[in-house]
Short mmCIF file of C-alpha atoms in Angstrom, two decimals:
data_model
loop_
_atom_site.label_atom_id
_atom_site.label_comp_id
_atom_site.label_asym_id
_atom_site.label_seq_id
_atom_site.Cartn_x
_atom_site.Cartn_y
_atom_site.Cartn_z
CA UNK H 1 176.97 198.18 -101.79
CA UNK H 2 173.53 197.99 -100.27
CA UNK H 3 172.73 197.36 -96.63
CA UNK H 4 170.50 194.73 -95.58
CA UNK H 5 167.46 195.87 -93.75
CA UNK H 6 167.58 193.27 -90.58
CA UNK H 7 171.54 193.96 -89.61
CA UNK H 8 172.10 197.17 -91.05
CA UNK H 9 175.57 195.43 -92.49
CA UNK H 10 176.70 195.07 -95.88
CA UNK H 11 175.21 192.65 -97.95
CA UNK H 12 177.42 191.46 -101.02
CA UNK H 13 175.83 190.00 -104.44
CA UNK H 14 176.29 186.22 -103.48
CA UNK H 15 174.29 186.19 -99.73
CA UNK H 16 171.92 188.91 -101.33
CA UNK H 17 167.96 187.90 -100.86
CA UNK H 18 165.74 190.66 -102.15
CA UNK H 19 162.54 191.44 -100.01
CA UNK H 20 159.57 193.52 -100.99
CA UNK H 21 161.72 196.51 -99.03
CA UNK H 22 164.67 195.94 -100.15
CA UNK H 23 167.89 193.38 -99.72
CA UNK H 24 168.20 191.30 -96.95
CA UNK H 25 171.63 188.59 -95.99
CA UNK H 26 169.91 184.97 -96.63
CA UNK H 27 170.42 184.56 -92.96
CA UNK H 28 168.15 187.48 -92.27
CA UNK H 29 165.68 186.72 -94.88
CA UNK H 30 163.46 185.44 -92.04
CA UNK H 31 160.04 186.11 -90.49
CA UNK H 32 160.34 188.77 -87.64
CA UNK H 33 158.40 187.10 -85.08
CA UNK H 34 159.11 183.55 -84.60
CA UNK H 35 162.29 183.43 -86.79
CA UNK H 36 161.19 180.97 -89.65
CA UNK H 37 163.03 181.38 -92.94
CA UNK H 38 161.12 182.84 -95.97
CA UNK H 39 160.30 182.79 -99.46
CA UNK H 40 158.24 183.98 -102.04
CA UNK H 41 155.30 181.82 -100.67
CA UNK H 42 155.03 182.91 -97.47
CA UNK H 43 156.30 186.23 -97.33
CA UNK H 44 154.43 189.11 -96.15
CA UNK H 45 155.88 193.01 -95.48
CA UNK H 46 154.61 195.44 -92.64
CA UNK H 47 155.81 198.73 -92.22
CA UNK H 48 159.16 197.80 -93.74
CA UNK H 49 159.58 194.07 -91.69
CA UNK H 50 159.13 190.87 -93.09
CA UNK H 51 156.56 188.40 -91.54
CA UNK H 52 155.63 184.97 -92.49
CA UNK H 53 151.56 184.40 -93.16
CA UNK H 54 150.83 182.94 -90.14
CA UNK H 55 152.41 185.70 -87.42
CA UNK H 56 151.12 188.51 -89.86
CA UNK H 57 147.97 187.10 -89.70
CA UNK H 58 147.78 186.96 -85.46
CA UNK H 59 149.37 190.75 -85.47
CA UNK H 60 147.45 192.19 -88.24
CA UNK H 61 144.63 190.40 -89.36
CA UNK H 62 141.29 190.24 -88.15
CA UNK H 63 140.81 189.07 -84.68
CA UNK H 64 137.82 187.67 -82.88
CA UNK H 65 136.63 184.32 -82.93
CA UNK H 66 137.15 182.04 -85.57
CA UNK H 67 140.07 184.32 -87.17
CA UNK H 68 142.93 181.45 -85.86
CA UNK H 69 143.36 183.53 -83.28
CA UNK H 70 144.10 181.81 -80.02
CA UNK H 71 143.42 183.55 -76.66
CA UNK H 72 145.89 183.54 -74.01
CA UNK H 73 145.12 181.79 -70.77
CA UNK H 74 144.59 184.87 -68.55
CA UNK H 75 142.03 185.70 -70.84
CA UNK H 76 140.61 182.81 -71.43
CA UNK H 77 140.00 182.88 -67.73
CA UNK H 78 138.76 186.15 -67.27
CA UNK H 79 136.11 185.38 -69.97
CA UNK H 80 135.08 182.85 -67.84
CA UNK H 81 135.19 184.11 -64.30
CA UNK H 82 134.78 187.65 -64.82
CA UNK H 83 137.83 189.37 -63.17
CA UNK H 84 141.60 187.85 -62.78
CA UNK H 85 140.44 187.56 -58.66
CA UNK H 86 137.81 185.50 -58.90
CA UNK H 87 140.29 182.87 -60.23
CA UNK H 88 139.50 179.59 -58.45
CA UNK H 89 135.67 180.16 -57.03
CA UNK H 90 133.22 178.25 -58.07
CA UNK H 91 130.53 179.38 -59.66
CA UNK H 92 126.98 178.54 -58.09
CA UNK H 93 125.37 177.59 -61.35
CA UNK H 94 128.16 174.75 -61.96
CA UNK H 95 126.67 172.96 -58.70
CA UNK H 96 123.66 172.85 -60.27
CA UNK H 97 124.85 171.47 -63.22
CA UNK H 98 126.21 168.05 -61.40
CA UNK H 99 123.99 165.17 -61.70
CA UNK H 100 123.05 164.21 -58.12
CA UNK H 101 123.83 161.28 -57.06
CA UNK H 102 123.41 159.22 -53.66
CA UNK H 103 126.08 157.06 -52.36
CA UNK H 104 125.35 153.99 -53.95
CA UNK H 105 124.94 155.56 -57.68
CA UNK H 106 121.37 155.77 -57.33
CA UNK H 107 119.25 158.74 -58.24
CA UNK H 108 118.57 161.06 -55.02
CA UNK H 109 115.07 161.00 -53.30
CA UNK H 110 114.56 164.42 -54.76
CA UNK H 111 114.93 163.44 -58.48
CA UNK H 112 112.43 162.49 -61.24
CA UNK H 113 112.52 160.78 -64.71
CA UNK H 114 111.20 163.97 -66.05
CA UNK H 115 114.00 166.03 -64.44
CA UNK H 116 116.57 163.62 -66.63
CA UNK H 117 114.85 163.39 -70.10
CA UNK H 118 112.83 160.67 -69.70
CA UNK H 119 109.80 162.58 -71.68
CA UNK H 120 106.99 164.34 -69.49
CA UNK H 121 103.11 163.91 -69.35
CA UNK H 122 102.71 165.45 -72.33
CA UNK H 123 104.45 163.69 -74.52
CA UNK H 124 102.22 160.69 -74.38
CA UNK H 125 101.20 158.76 -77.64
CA UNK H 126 97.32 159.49 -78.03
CA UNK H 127 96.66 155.87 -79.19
CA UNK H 128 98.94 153.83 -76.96
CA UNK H 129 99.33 156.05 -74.21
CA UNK H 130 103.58 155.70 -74.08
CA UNK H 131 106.30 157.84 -73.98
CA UNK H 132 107.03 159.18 -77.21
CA UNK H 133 111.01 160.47 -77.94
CA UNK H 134 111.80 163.12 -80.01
CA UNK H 135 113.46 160.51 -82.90
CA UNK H 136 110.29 158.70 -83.54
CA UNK H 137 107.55 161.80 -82.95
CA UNK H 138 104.92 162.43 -85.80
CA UNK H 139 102.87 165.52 -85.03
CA UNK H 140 99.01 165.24 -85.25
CA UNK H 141 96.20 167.44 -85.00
CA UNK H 142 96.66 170.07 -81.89
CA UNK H 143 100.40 169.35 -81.76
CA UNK H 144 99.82 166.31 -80.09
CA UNK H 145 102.60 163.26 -80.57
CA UNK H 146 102.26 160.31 -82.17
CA UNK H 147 104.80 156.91 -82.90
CA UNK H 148 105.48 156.69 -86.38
CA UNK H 149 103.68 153.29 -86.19
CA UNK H 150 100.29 154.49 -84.31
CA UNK H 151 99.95 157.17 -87.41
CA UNK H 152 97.63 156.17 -88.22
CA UNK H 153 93.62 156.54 -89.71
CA UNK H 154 91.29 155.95 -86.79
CA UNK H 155 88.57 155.07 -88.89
CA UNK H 156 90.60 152.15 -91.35
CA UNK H 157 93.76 152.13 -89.85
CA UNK H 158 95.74 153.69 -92.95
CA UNK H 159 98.85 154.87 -92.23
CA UNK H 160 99.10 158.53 -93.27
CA UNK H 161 101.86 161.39 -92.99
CA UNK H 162 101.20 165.03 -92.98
CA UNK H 163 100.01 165.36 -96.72
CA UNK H 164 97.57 162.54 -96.32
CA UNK H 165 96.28 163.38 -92.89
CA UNK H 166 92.81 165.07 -91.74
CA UNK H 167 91.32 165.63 -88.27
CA UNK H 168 87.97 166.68 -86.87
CA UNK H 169 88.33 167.23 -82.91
CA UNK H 170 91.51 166.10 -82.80
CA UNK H 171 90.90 162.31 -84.18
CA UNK H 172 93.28 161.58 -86.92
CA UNK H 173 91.70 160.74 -90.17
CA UNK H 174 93.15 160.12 -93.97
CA UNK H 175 91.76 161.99 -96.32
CA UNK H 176 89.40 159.48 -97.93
CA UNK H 177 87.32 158.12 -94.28
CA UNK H 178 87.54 162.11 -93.67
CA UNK H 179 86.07 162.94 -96.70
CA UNK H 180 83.29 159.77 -96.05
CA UNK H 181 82.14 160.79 -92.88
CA UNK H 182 82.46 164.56 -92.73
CA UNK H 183 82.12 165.64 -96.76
CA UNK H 184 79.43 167.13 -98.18
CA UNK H 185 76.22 164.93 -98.99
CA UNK H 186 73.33 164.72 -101.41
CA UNK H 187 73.16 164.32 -105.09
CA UNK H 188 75.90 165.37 -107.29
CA UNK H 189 77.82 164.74 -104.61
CA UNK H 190 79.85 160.76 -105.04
CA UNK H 191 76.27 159.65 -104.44
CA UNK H 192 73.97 158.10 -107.24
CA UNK H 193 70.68 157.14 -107.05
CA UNK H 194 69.16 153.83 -109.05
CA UNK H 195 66.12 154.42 -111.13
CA UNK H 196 64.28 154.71 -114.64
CA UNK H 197 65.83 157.29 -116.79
#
């Protein structure tokens, strides 16, 4: 009569579970670290003991980020302080982090628009002369930002996107008024001139 390989004790035909090491009692036929019971689905063998997936997975598998891994807390806190005794100190660069705030909600004397997003200088609309925010930008000639709606042709008015567009000192043109008033001239050239043949 064969042993089984948890309890060392006798295991008769009827409580028999066979393992990928041998026979186990159906009682012991269970995973090695947290206990659950087993079967053909989630059964995995190390070294002889029994593991389901998920606990072979943590102890043997790959480990790192993203590998279902979960850190404990004492590391999780030494990633982010450094040491285990600098536990509790706060960091300098957090306090920078904190909006600043006066004691009526208001902004402090020392803060700006520009230091909260508002857009900066440059980020003026050439033909308007507003803000323009990143969801609405169109780039135009020298990387300068334009609303979608001031896009347009200087010379008609157009409205053009970046296949259509053409600039000479940094005036947006479409390609037709650009072609007009820079181009090539003369004969031969779009013009035609009336007389006997």
């Amino acid at each position: 009569m064969p042993n089984c390989l948890r309890c060392q004790k006798a295991v008769y035909f009827v409580e028999q579970q066979t393992g990928p090491s041998g026979v186990y009692h159906k009682q012991c036929f269970n995973c090695k670290t947290c206990s659950k019971k087993l079967d053909s689905t989630n059964l995995t063998d190390k070294d002889g003991e029994i593991y389901c997936k998920t606990c072979y997975g943590r102890l043997f598998g790959p480990k790192g980020y993203g590998y279902n891994n979960t850190l404990s807390t004492e590391s999780k806190i030494t990633a982010n302080f450094g040491s285990s005794e600098n536990i509790g100190q706060k960091s300098a660069s957090t306090e920078d982090l904190k909006p600043r705030f006066g004691s009526s909600g208001n902004l402090s004397k020392g803060d700006s628009k520009e230091k909260l997003g508002s857009g900066s200088l440059s980020d003026k609309c050439p033909k308007c002369q507003k803000t323009v925010y990143f969801a609405e930008q169109m780039l135009g000639p020298g990387n300068s930002k334009y609303h979608k709606l001031c896009f347009t042709c200087s010379d008609c008015g157009k409205s053009v996107d970046s296949r259509t567009m053409a600039d000479k000192d940094n005036v947006l043109y479409c390609k037709g008024c650009h072609g007009r008033k820079f181009g090539p001239k003369g004969f031969g050239v779009g013009l035609t001139t009336e007389g006997p043949a």
